[in-house]
mmCIF file of C-alpha atoms in Angstrom:
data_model
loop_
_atom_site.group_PDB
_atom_site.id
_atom_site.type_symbol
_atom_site.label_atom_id
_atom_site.label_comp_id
_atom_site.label_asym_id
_atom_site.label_seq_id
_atom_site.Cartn_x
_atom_site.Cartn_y
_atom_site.Cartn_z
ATOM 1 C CA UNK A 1 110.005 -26.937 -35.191
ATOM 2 C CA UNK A 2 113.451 -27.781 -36.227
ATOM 3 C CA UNK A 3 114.011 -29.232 -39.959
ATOM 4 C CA UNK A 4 116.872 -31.256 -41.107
ATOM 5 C CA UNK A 5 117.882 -31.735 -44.560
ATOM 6 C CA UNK A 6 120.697 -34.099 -45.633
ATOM 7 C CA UNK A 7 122.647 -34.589 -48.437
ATOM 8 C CA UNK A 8 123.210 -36.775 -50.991
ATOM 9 C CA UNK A 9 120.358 -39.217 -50.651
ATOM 10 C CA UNK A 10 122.691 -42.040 -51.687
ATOM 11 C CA UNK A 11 126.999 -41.819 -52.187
ATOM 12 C CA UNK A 12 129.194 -44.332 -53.952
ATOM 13 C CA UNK A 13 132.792 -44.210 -53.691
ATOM 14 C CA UNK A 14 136.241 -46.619 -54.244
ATOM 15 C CA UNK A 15 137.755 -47.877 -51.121
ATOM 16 C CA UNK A 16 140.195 -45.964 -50.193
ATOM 17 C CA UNK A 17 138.393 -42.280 -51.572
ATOM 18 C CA UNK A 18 136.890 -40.008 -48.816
ATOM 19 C CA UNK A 19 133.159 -39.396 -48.513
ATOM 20 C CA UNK A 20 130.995 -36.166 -47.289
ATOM 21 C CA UNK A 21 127.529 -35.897 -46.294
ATOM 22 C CA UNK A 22 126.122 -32.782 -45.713
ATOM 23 C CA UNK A 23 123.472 -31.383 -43.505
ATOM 24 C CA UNK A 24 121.059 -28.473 -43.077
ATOM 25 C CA UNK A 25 119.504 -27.339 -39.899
ATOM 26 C CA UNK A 26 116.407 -24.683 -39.609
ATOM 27 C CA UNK A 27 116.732 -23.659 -35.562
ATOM 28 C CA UNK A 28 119.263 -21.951 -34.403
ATOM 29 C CA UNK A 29 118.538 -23.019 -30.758
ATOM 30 C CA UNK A 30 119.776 -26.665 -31.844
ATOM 31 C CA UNK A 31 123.062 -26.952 -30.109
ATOM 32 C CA UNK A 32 124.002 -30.743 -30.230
ATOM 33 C CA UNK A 33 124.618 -32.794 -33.657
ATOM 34 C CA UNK A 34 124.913 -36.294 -33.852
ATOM 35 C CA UNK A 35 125.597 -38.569 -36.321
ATOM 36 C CA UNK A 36 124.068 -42.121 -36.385
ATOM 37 C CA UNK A 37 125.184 -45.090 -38.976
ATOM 38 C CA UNK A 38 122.714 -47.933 -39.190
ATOM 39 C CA UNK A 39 124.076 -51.176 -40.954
ATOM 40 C CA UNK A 40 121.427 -53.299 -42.944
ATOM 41 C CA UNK A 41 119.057 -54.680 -40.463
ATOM 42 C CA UNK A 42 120.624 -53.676 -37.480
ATOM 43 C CA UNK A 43 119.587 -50.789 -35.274
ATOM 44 C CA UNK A 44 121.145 -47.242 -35.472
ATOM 45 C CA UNK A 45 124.408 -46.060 -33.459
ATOM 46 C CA UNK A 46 126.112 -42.834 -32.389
ATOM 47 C CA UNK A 47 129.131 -42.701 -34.348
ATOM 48 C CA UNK A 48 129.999 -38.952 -33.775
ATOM 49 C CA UNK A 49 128.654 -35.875 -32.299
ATOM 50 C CA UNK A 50 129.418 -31.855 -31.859
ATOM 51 C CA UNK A 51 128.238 -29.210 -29.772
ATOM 52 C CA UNK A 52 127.490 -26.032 -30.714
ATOM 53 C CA UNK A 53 130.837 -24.921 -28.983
ATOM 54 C CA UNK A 54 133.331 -26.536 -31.643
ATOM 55 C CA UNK A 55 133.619 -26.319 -35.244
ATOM 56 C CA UNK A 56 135.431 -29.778 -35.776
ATOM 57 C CA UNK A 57 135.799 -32.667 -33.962
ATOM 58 C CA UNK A 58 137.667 -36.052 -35.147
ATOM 59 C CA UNK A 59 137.874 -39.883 -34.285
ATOM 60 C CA UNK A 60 140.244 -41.919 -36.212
ATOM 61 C CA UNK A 61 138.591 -41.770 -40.090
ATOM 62 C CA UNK A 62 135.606 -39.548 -39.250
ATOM 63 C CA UNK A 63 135.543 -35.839 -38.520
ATOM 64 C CA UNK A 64 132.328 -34.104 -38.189
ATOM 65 C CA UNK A 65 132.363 -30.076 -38.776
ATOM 66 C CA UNK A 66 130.046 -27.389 -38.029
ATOM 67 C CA UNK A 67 129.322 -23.635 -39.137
ATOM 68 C CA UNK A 68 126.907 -22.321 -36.595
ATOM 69 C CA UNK A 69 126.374 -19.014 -38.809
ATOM 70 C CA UNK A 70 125.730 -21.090 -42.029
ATOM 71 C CA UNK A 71 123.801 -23.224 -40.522
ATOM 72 C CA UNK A 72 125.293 -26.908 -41.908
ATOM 73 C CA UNK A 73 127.280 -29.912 -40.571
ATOM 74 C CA UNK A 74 129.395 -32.248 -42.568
ATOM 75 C CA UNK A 75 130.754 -35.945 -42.268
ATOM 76 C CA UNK A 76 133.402 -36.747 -43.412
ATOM 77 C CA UNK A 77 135.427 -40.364 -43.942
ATOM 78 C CA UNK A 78 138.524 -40.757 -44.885
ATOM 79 C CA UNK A 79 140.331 -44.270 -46.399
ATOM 80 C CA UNK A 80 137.103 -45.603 -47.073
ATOM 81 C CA UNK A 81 136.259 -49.295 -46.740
ATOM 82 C CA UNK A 82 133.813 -51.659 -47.461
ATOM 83 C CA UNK A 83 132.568 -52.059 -43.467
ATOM 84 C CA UNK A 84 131.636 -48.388 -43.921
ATOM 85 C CA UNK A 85 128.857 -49.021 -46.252
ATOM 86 C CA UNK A 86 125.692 -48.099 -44.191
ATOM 87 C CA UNK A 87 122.779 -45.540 -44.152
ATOM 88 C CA UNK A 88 124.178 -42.557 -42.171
ATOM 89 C CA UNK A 89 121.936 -40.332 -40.282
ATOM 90 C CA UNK A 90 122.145 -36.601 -39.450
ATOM 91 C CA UNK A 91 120.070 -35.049 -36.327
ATOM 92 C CA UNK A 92 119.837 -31.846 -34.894
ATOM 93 C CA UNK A 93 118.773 -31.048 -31.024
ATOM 94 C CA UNK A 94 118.690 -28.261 -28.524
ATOM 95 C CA UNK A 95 118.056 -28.715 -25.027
ATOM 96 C CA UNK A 96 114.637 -29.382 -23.897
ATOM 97 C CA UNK A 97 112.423 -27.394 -21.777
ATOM 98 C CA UNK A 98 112.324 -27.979 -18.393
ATOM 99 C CA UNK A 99 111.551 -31.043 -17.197
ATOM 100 C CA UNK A 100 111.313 -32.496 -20.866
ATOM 101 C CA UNK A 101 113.915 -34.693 -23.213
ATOM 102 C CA UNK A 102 116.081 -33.615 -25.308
ATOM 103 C CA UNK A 103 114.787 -34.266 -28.899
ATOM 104 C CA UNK A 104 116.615 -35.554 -32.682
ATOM 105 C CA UNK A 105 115.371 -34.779 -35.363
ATOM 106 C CA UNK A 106 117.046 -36.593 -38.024
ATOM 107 C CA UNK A 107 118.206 -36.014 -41.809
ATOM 108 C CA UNK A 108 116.405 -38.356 -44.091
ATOM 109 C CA UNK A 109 119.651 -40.514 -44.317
ATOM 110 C CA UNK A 110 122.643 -41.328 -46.940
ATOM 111 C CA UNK A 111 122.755 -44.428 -48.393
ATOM 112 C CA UNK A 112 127.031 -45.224 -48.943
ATOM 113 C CA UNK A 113 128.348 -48.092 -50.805
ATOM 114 C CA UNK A 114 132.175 -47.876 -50.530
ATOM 115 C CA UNK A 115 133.105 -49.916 -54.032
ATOM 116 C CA UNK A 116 135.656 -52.653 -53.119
ATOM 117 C CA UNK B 1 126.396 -52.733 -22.132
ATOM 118 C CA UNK B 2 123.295 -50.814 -22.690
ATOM 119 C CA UNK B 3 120.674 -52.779 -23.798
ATOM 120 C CA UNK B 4 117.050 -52.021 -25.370
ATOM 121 C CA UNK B 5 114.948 -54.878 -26.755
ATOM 122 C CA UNK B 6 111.413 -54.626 -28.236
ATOM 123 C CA UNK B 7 108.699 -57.044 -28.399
ATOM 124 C CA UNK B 8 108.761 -58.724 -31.561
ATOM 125 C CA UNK B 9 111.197 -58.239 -35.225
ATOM 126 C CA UNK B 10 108.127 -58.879 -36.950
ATOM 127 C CA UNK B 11 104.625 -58.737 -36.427
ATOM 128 C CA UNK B 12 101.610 -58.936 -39.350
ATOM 129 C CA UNK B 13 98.294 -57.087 -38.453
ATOM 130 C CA UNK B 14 95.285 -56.549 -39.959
ATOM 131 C CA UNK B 15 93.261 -52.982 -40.459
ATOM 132 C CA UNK B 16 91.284 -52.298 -37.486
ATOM 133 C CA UNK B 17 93.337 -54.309 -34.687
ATOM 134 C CA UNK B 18 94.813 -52.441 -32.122
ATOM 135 C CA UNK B 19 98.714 -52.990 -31.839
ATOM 136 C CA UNK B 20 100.626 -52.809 -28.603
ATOM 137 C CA UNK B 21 104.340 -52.399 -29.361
ATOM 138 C CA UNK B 22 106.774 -52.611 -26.519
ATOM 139 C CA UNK B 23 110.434 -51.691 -25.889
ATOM 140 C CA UNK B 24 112.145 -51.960 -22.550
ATOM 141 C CA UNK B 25 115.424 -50.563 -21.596
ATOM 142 C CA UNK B 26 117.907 -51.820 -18.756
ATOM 143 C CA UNK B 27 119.854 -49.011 -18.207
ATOM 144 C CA UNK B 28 117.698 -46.207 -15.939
ATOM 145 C CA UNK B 29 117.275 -43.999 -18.443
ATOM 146 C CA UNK B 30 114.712 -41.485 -18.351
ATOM 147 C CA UNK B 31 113.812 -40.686 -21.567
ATOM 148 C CA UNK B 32 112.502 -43.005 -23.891
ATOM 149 C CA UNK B 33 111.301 -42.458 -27.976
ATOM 150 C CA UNK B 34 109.277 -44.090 -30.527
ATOM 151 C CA UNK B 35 110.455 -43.472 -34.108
ATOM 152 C CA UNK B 36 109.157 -45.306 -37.152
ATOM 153 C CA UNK B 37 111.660 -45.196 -39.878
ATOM 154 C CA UNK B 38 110.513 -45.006 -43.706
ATOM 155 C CA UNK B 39 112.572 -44.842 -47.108
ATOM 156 C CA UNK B 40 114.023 -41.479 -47.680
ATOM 157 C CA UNK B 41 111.979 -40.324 -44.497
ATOM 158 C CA UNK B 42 114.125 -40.758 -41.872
ATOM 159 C CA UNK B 43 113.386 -41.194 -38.394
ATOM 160 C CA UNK B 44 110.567 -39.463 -37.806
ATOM 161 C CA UNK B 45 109.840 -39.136 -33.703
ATOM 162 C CA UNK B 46 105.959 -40.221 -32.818
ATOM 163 C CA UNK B 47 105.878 -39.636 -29.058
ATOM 164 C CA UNK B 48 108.737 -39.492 -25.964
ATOM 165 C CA UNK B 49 108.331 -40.024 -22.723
ATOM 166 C CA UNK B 50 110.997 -38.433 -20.132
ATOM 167 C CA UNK B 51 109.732 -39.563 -17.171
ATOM 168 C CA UNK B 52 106.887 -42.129 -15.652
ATOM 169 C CA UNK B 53 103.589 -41.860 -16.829
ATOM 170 C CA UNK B 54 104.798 -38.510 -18.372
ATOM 171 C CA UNK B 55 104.725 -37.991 -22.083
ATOM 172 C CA UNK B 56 104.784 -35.496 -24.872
ATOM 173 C CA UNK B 57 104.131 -35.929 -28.727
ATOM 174 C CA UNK B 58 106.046 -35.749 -30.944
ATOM 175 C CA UNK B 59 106.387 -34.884 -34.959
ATOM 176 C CA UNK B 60 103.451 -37.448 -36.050
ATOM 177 C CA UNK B 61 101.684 -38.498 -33.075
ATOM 178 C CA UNK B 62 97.906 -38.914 -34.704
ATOM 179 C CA UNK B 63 97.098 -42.452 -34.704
ATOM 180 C CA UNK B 64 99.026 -43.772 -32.330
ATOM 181 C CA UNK B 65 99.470 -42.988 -27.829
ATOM 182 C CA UNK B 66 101.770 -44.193 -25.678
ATOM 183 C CA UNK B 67 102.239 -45.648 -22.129
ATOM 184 C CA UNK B 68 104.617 -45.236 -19.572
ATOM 185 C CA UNK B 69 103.358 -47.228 -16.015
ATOM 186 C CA UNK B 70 107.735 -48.051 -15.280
ATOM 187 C CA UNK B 71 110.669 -46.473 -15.694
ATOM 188 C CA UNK B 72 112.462 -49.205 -17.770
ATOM 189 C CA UNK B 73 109.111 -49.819 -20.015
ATOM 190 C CA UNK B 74 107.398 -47.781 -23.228
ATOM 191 C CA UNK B 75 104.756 -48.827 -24.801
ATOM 192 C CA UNK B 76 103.221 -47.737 -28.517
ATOM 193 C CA UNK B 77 99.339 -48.243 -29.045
ATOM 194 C CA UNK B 78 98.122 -48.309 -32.739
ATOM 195 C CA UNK B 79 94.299 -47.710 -31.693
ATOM 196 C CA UNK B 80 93.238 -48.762 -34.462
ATOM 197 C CA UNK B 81 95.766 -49.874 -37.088
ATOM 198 C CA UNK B 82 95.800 -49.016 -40.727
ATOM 199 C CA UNK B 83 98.186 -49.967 -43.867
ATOM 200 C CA UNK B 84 99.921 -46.443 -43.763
ATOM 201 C CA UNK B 85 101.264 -47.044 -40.639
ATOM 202 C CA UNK B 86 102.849 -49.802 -41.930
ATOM 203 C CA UNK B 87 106.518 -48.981 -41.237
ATOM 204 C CA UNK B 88 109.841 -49.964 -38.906
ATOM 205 C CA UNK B 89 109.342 -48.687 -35.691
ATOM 206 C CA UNK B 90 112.428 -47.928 -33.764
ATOM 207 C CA UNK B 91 112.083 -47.409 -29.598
ATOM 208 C CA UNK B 92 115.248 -45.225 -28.390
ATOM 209 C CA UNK B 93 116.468 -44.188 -24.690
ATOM 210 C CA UNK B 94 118.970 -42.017 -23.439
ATOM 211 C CA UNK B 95 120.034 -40.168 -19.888
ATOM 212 C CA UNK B 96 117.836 -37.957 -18.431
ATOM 213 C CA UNK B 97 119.695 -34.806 -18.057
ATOM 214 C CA UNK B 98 123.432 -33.841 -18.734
ATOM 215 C CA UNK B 99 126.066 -35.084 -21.462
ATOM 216 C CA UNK B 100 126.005 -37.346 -22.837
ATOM 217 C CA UNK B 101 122.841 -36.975 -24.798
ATOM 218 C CA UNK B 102 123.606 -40.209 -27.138
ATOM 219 C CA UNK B 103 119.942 -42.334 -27.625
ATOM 220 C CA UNK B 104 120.647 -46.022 -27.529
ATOM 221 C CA UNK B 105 118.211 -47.787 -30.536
ATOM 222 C CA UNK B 106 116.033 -51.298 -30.145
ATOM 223 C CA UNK B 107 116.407 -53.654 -32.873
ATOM 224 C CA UNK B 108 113.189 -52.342 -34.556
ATOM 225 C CA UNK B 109 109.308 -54.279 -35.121
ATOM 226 C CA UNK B 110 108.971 -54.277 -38.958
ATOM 227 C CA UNK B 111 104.774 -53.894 -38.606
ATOM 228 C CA UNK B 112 102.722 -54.761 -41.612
ATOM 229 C CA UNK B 113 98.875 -53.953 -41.876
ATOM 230 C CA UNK B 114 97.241 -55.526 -43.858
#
């Protein structure tokens, strides 16, 4: 099955600085990459995603990239700020067999603390 | 707004009971997910469900099964519970087929066996 492997475990930077997290991905079927941010106690949430079809895609601070032949995915935030502290989550997917879901399989998630 | 809610935040068991955890989603989806969520683990997906009464493990299924009777309503069955599988648990849903592919979280049962 597919294995995801995210780094670093936990991230501390000034407001203001950028921030990357990095993932890894094992299958080369996956073809869909999210990126979920979960505040303390609340629930998960897409923030980003890419296919497998573009190498970068942006929203305001956040930009997600993607080299298909190296296999990785990257976050990245710019102007940092103290509402962005949150776990982050990686996840890879491909499409599911027929008649079946679509599966993530998630990174095991960055802690960042944006420094005020 | 989409909208999935599960049973309880919190809920205290002890070894041996059986645990019925439930999530229900308003927005038609087809596929449904049970994660539980550990400490440098991840998400980690236990069983999903993409249609009635269909389902298929996933990544850690042993010691738990899962039941879907409706559409709008997953259910997660700890047969017999025991303090490892003391944890978050997370239900998820999303579309059934086609973009976009996004899976809309519950607010999580933290379950503690004791």
């Amino acid at each position: 099955g597919e294995n995801v492997e995210q780094h670093p475990s936990t991230l501390s930077v000034q407001e203001g600085d950028s921030a990357v997290i990095k993932c890894t991905y094992s299958d080369s079927a996956s073809n869909y990459f999210p990126w979920y941010k979960q505040e303390l106690g609340k629930r998960p949430q897409l923030i980003i995603d890419i296919r497998s079809n573009v190498g970068e895609k942006k929203d305001q601070r956040i930009a997600v990239t993607l080299n298909k032949t190296a296999k990785h995915f990257s976050l990245h935030i710019t102007e940092t700020q103290p509402e962005d502290s949150a776990v982050y989550f990686c996840a890879a997917s491909m499409r599911g067999s027929s008649g079946s879901a679509r599966q993530l399989t998630f990174g095991s998630g960055t802690q960042l603390t944006v420094l005020p | 707004d989409v909208k999935v809610t599960q049973s309880s935040r919190y809920l205290v068991k002890r070894t041996g009971e059986k645990v019925f955890l439930e999530c229900v989603q308003d927005m038609d989806h087809e596929n449904m997910f049970w994660y539980r969520q550990d400490p440098g683990l991840g998400l980690r997906l236990i069983y999903f469900s993409y249609d009635v009464k269909m389902k298929e493990k996933g990544d850690i299924p042993e010691g738990y099964s899962v039941s879907r009777e409706k559409k709008e309503r997953f259910s997660l069955i700890l047969e017999s519970a025991s303090t490892n599988q003391t944890s978050m648990y997370l239900c998820a849903s999303s579309k059934g087929t086609g973009a976009p592919y996004e899976q809309y979280f519950g607010p999580g049962t933290r379950l503690t066996v004791t």
